[in-house]
Amino acid sequence: MSETPLGAFLSARRRRLAPAEAGLPAVGRRRTPGLRREEVAVRAGISADYYARLEQGRQRVPTGPVLDGIAEALNLAAPERAYLHRLAEHQRQRTTGPVTPAEEAPALSAATLALLETLDAAPAFVTGPSFDLLAWNRPAGLLMAWPEQRPPHERNLLWQVFCCPYGDETPANRELEGSIGADLVAGLRAHHADRPGDRALAALVRQLSAQSPAFAALWDRHRAGPPRQGRLHVRHPELDAEVLEYTVLALPEEGRHVFVCLAPPGSRARQVFRAALEERSTSDRS
């Protein structure tokens, strides 16, 4: 059998966990980074052969308690523990029957659209599970160079961060740890676990991996979890170099989020966003 998504995740997380982080002494030279399979197996209370077969895709999906033991052994955070269980469930479904196709996503609610209008003094936008841009207010349109004028594949937050010419000038957004890019890729990875047969999602991953080595490197880390608040580094012809704090609000619809960006008081960005709002107000009155 070939490597499964579950096995690939376990292997990637094992290689990222340093012996010191697992409470193990760093004795002797190691041929590969991270823990050895035998060390993970001991920490999880299972045999080394069983764990090796699991990584290699040669073992049936383990029970919930075994998965919990492996999660504990790999120091997985709560979102990644949930991701591990979802990977196992989808692997189990592939061996017992077809996966039920996803239903078509509902339209944005009037309440969500009204929320964007309420947040009209700051860039705010709604994303779907693959971080496609579903709606945005005028300051967000300015920030992202008017997505409505772009081809469909560019109306995506991942494209904005990893492939946009302006995004290419802000490598801080694509760092391996603590960046908006790292969080977006982790969110896409989590969504991917629930849509293993989604061809559009697989095509998006291939496209971004081909266009952006930074995306490919983050995707290979197999980190999974929802997007979090953080900092967006901006290089924009009308804003100059700025750092915007942003927060993320989860919507009731699965996989949808509202991103709200906050410019520092007195910054050029805040002045430009206010001017964009006033320009729209003047246009509406005329």
Coordinates of C-alpha atoms in Angstrom, one line a residue:
M1 CA 0.0 0.0 0.0
S2 CA 1.1 3.6 -0.7
E3 CA 1.4 6.3 2.0
T4 CA -2.0 7.6 3.1
P5 CA -2.9 11.1 4.2
L6 CA -3.0 9.8 7.8
G7 CA 0.5 8.3 7.4
A8 CA 1.9 11.4 5.7
F9 CA 0.6 13.6 8.6
L10 CA 2.1 11.3 11.3
S11 CA 5.4 11.2 9.5
A12 CA 5.6 15.0 9.1
R13 CA 4.7 15.7 12.7
R14 CA 7.1 13.1 14.0
R15 CA 10.0 14.7 12.0
R16 CA 9.1 18.1 13.4
L17 CA 9.1 17.1 17.1
A18 CA 12.5 17.6 18.6
P19 CA 13.7 15.1 21.3
A20 CA 13.9 17.8 23.9
E21 CA 10.2 18.8 23.2
A22 CA 9.3 15.2 24.0
G23 CA 11.3 15.1 27.2
L24 CA 14.0 12.8 25.6
P25 CA 17.7 13.3 26.0
A26 CA 19.5 14.3 22.8
V27 CA 22.1 11.5 22.8
G28 CA 24.3 10.8 19.8
R29 CA 23.9 12.0 16.2
R30 CA 20.6 11.5 14.5
R31 CA 20.3 10.7 10.8
T32 CA 17.0 12.5 10.5
P33 CA 15.4 15.4 12.4
G34 CA 12.7 14.8 14.9
L35 CA 11.8 11.6 16.8
R36 CA 12.4 8.1 15.6
R37 CA 9.4 5.9 15.0
E38 CA 10.4 3.7 17.9
E39 CA 10.3 6.7 20.2
V40 CA 6.9 7.7 19.2
A41 CA 5.6 4.1 19.6
V42 CA 7.0 3.9 23.1
R43 CA 5.4 7.2 24.1
A44 CA 2.1 6.1 22.6
G45 CA 2.1 2.6 24.2
I46 CA 2.1 0.7 20.9
S47 CA 4.6 -1.5 19.1
A48 CA 7.2 0.0 16.8
D49 CA 6.1 -2.3 14.0
Y50 CA 2.5 -1.3 14.4
Y51 CA 3.4 2.4 14.2
A52 CA 5.7 1.9 11.3
R53 CA 2.9 0.2 9.3
L54 CA 0.5 3.0 10.2
E55 CA 2.9 5.6 8.7
Q56 CA 3.5 3.5 5.6
G57 CA -0.3 2.9 5.0
R58 CA 0.0 -0.8 5.7
Q59 CA -2.1 -0.8 8.8
R60 CA -5.8 -0.5 9.4
V61 CA -7.1 2.6 11.0
P62 CA -6.6 2.5 14.8
T63 CA -9.2 3.0 17.4
G64 CA -9.9 6.3 19.1
P65 CA -7.9 5.6 22.2
V66 CA -4.8 4.6 20.1
L67 CA -5.2 7.8 18.1
D68 CA -5.3 9.7 21.3
G69 CA -2.2 8.0 22.5
I70 CA -0.4 8.9 19.3
A71 CA -1.6 12.5 19.5
E72 CA -0.2 12.7 23.0
A73 CA 3.1 11.2 21.9
L74 CA 3.4 13.8 19.1
N75 CA 2.4 16.7 21.4
L76 CA -0.5 17.6 19.1
A77 CA -2.5 20.7 19.9
A78 CA -6.3 20.4 20.1
P79 CA -7.0 21.4 16.5
E80 CA -4.5 18.9 15.2
R81 CA -5.9 16.1 17.4
A82 CA -9.2 16.8 15.8
Y83 CA -7.6 16.8 12.4
L84 CA -5.9 13.4 13.2
H85 CA -9.3 11.9 14.0
R86 CA -10.9 13.3 10.9
L87 CA -8.1 11.8 8.7
A88 CA -8.6 8.5 10.4
E89 CA -12.4 8.6 9.9
H90 CA -12.1 9.4 6.2
Q91 CA -9.5 6.6 5.7
R92 CA -12.0 4.3 7.4
Q93 CA -14.8 5.4 5.1
R94 CA -12.6 4.8 2.1
T95 CA -12.3 1.1 3.1
T96 CA -16.0 0.6 4.1
G97 CA -17.9 2.7 1.5
P98 CA -18.0 5.9 -0.5
V99 CA -17.8 9.3 1.1
T100 CA -21.0 11.3 1.0
P101 CA -20.5 14.3 -1.3
A102 CA -20.6 17.8 0.2
E103 CA -23.7 19.8 -0.3
E104 CA -23.6 23.1 -2.2
A105 CA -22.6 26.0 0.0
P106 CA -25.5 28.3 0.9
A107 CA -25.5 32.0 -0.1
L108 CA -24.2 34.6 2.3
S109 CA -26.8 35.6 4.8
A110 CA -28.2 39.1 5.0
A111 CA -26.8 39.4 8.5
T112 CA -23.3 38.6 7.3
L113 CA -23.5 41.2 4.5
A114 CA -24.9 43.7 7.0
L115 CA -21.9 43.0 9.3
L116 CA -19.5 44.0 6.5
E117 CA -21.4 47.3 6.1
T118 CA -21.2 47.9 9.8
L119 CA -17.4 47.4 9.7
D120 CA -17.0 49.9 6.8
A121 CA -14.3 51.9 8.5
A122 CA -11.8 49.0 8.3
P123 CA -11.1 46.4 5.7
A124 CA -13.4 43.4 6.3
F125 CA -14.1 40.4 4.1
V126 CA -15.7 37.0 4.1
T127 CA -13.9 33.8 3.0
G128 CA -15.1 30.3 2.3
P129 CA -13.5 27.0 3.3
S130 CA -10.8 27.3 0.6
F131 CA -10.3 31.0 1.4
D132 CA -12.1 32.2 -1.7
L133 CA -13.2 35.8 -1.2
L134 CA -17.0 35.7 -1.0
A135 CA -17.7 39.4 -0.1
W136 CA -15.8 42.5 1.1
N137 CA -16.4 46.1 2.0
R138 CA -14.8 49.1 0.2
P139 CA -11.7 49.4 2.4
A140 CA -11.0 45.7 1.8
G141 CA -11.5 46.2 -1.9
L142 CA -8.9 48.9 -1.8
L143 CA -6.5 46.8 0.3
M144 CA -6.7 43.9 -2.1
A145 CA -6.7 46.0 -5.3
W146 CA -10.3 45.5 -6.2
P147 CA -11.0 41.8 -6.3
E148 CA -14.1 42.2 -8.4
Q149 CA -11.9 43.4 -11.3
R150 CA -9.7 40.3 -11.1
P151 CA -10.1 36.8 -12.7
P152 CA -11.8 34.2 -10.4
H153 CA -8.6 32.4 -9.4
E154 CA -7.2 35.7 -8.0
R155 CA -10.2 36.3 -5.8
N156 CA -8.7 34.1 -3.1
L157 CA -6.8 35.1 0.1
L158 CA -4.2 32.4 -0.4
W159 CA -3.4 33.8 -3.9
Q160 CA -3.2 37.3 -2.4
V161 CA -0.7 36.1 0.2
F162 CA 1.4 33.7 -1.9
C163 CA 1.1 34.7 -5.6
C164 CA 0.1 38.4 -5.8
P165 CA 2.9 40.7 -7.0
Y166 CA 2.4 42.9 -3.9
G167 CA 2.3 39.8 -1.7
D168 CA 5.6 38.7 -3.1
E169 CA 7.2 41.8 -1.6
T170 CA 6.0 40.8 2.0
P171 CA 7.8 37.6 2.9
A172 CA 6.9 38.1 6.5
N173 CA 3.4 36.9 5.6
R174 CA 4.8 33.5 4.5
E175 CA 7.1 32.6 7.4
L176 CA 6.9 29.0 8.6
E177 CA 5.7 30.0 12.1
G178 CA 3.3 32.7 13.3
S179 CA 2.4 34.2 9.9
I180 CA -1.0 34.7 8.2
G181 CA 0.3 32.4 5.4
A182 CA 1.1 29.6 7.8
D183 CA -2.4 29.9 9.4
L184 CA -4.1 30.0 6.0
V185 CA -2.3 26.8 4.9
A186 CA -3.2 25.1 8.2
G187 CA -6.8 26.0 7.6
L188 CA -6.8 24.7 4.1
R189 CA -5.1 21.5 5.3
A190 CA -7.9 21.0 7.9
H191 CA -10.5 21.6 5.2
H192 CA -8.7 19.1 2.9
A193 CA -9.2 16.4 5.5
D194 CA -13.0 16.8 5.1
R195 CA -12.9 16.8 1.3
P196 CA -10.4 14.1 0.3
G197 CA -12.1 13.7 -3.1
D198 CA -12.6 17.4 -3.9
R199 CA -11.0 17.9 -7.3
A200 CA -11.3 21.7 -7.2
L201 CA -9.5 21.7 -3.8
A202 CA -6.8 19.4 -5.1
A203 CA -6.3 21.6 -8.2
L204 CA -6.0 24.7 -5.9
V205 CA -3.2 23.0 -3.9
R206 CA -1.4 22.0 -7.1
Q207 CA -1.6 25.4 -8.5
L208 CA -0.4 27.2 -5.4
S209 CA 2.4 24.7 -4.9
A210 CA 3.6 25.2 -8.4
Q211 CA 3.5 29.0 -8.2
S212 CA 4.8 29.4 -4.7
P213 CA 7.7 27.5 -3.1
A214 CA 6.6 29.1 0.2
F215 CA 3.2 27.6 0.0
A216 CA 4.6 24.2 -1.0
A217 CA 6.9 24.3 2.1
L218 CA 4.1 25.1 4.4
W219 CA 1.8 22.5 2.9
D220 CA 4.4 19.9 3.5
R221 CA 4.6 20.7 7.2
H222 CA 1.1 19.2 7.6
R223 CA 0.0 21.7 10.2
A224 CA -3.8 21.9 10.6
G225 CA -6.1 24.2 12.4
P226 CA -8.5 27.2 12.1
P227 CA -7.2 30.7 11.2
R228 CA -6.2 32.9 14.1
Q229 CA -5.8 36.6 14.7
G230 CA -2.4 38.0 13.8
R231 CA -0.5 40.6 11.7
L232 CA -0.8 41.3 8.0
H233 CA 2.2 42.9 6.4
V234 CA 1.2 45.2 3.6
R235 CA 3.1 46.7 0.7
H236 CA 0.6 48.6 -1.4
P237 CA 1.0 51.6 -3.8
E238 CA -1.4 53.7 -1.8
L239 CA -0.6 52.6 1.7
D240 CA 3.2 52.5 1.8
A241 CA 4.7 49.8 4.1
E242 CA 2.2 49.0 6.9
V243 CA 1.5 46.3 9.4
L244 CA -2.2 45.7 10.1
E245 CA -3.5 43.7 13.0
Y246 CA -6.4 41.4 12.0
T247 CA -8.9 39.3 13.8
V248 CA -10.9 36.4 12.6
L249 CA -14.6 35.7 13.3
A250 CA -16.1 32.2 12.6
L251 CA -19.5 32.3 10.9
P252 CA -22.2 29.7 11.6
E253 CA -21.7 28.2 8.1
E254 CA -19.0 25.6 8.1
G255 CA -15.6 26.9 7.0
R256 CA -16.6 30.5 6.6
H257 CA -14.8 33.4 8.4
V258 CA -14.8 37.1 8.6
F259 CA -11.4 38.8 8.6
V260 CA -11.2 42.3 10.0
C261 CA -8.0 44.3 9.6
L262 CA -7.2 47.2 11.9
A263 CA -4.8 50.0 10.9
P264 CA -2.7 51.7 13.7
P265 CA -4.1 55.0 14.8
G266 CA -2.6 57.9 12.9
S267 CA -1.2 55.6 10.2
R268 CA -1.4 56.4 6.5
A269 CA -3.4 53.2 6.0
R270 CA -6.2 54.4 8.3
Q271 CA -6.3 57.8 6.5
V272 CA -6.6 56.0 3.1
F273 CA -9.3 53.7 4.3
R274 CA -11.3 56.6 5.7
A275 CA -10.9 58.5 2.4
A276 CA -12.2 55.4 0.5
L277 CA -15.2 55.3 2.8
E278 CA -15.9 59.1 2.3
E279 CA -15.4 58.7 -1.5
R280 CA -18.1 56.0 -1.5
S281 CA -20.4 58.1 0.6
T282 CA -20.0 61.1 -1.8
S283 CA -20.6 58.8 -4.8
D284 CA -23.8 57.4 -3.2
R285 CA -25.2 60.9 -2.6
S286 CA -24.5 62.1 -6.2

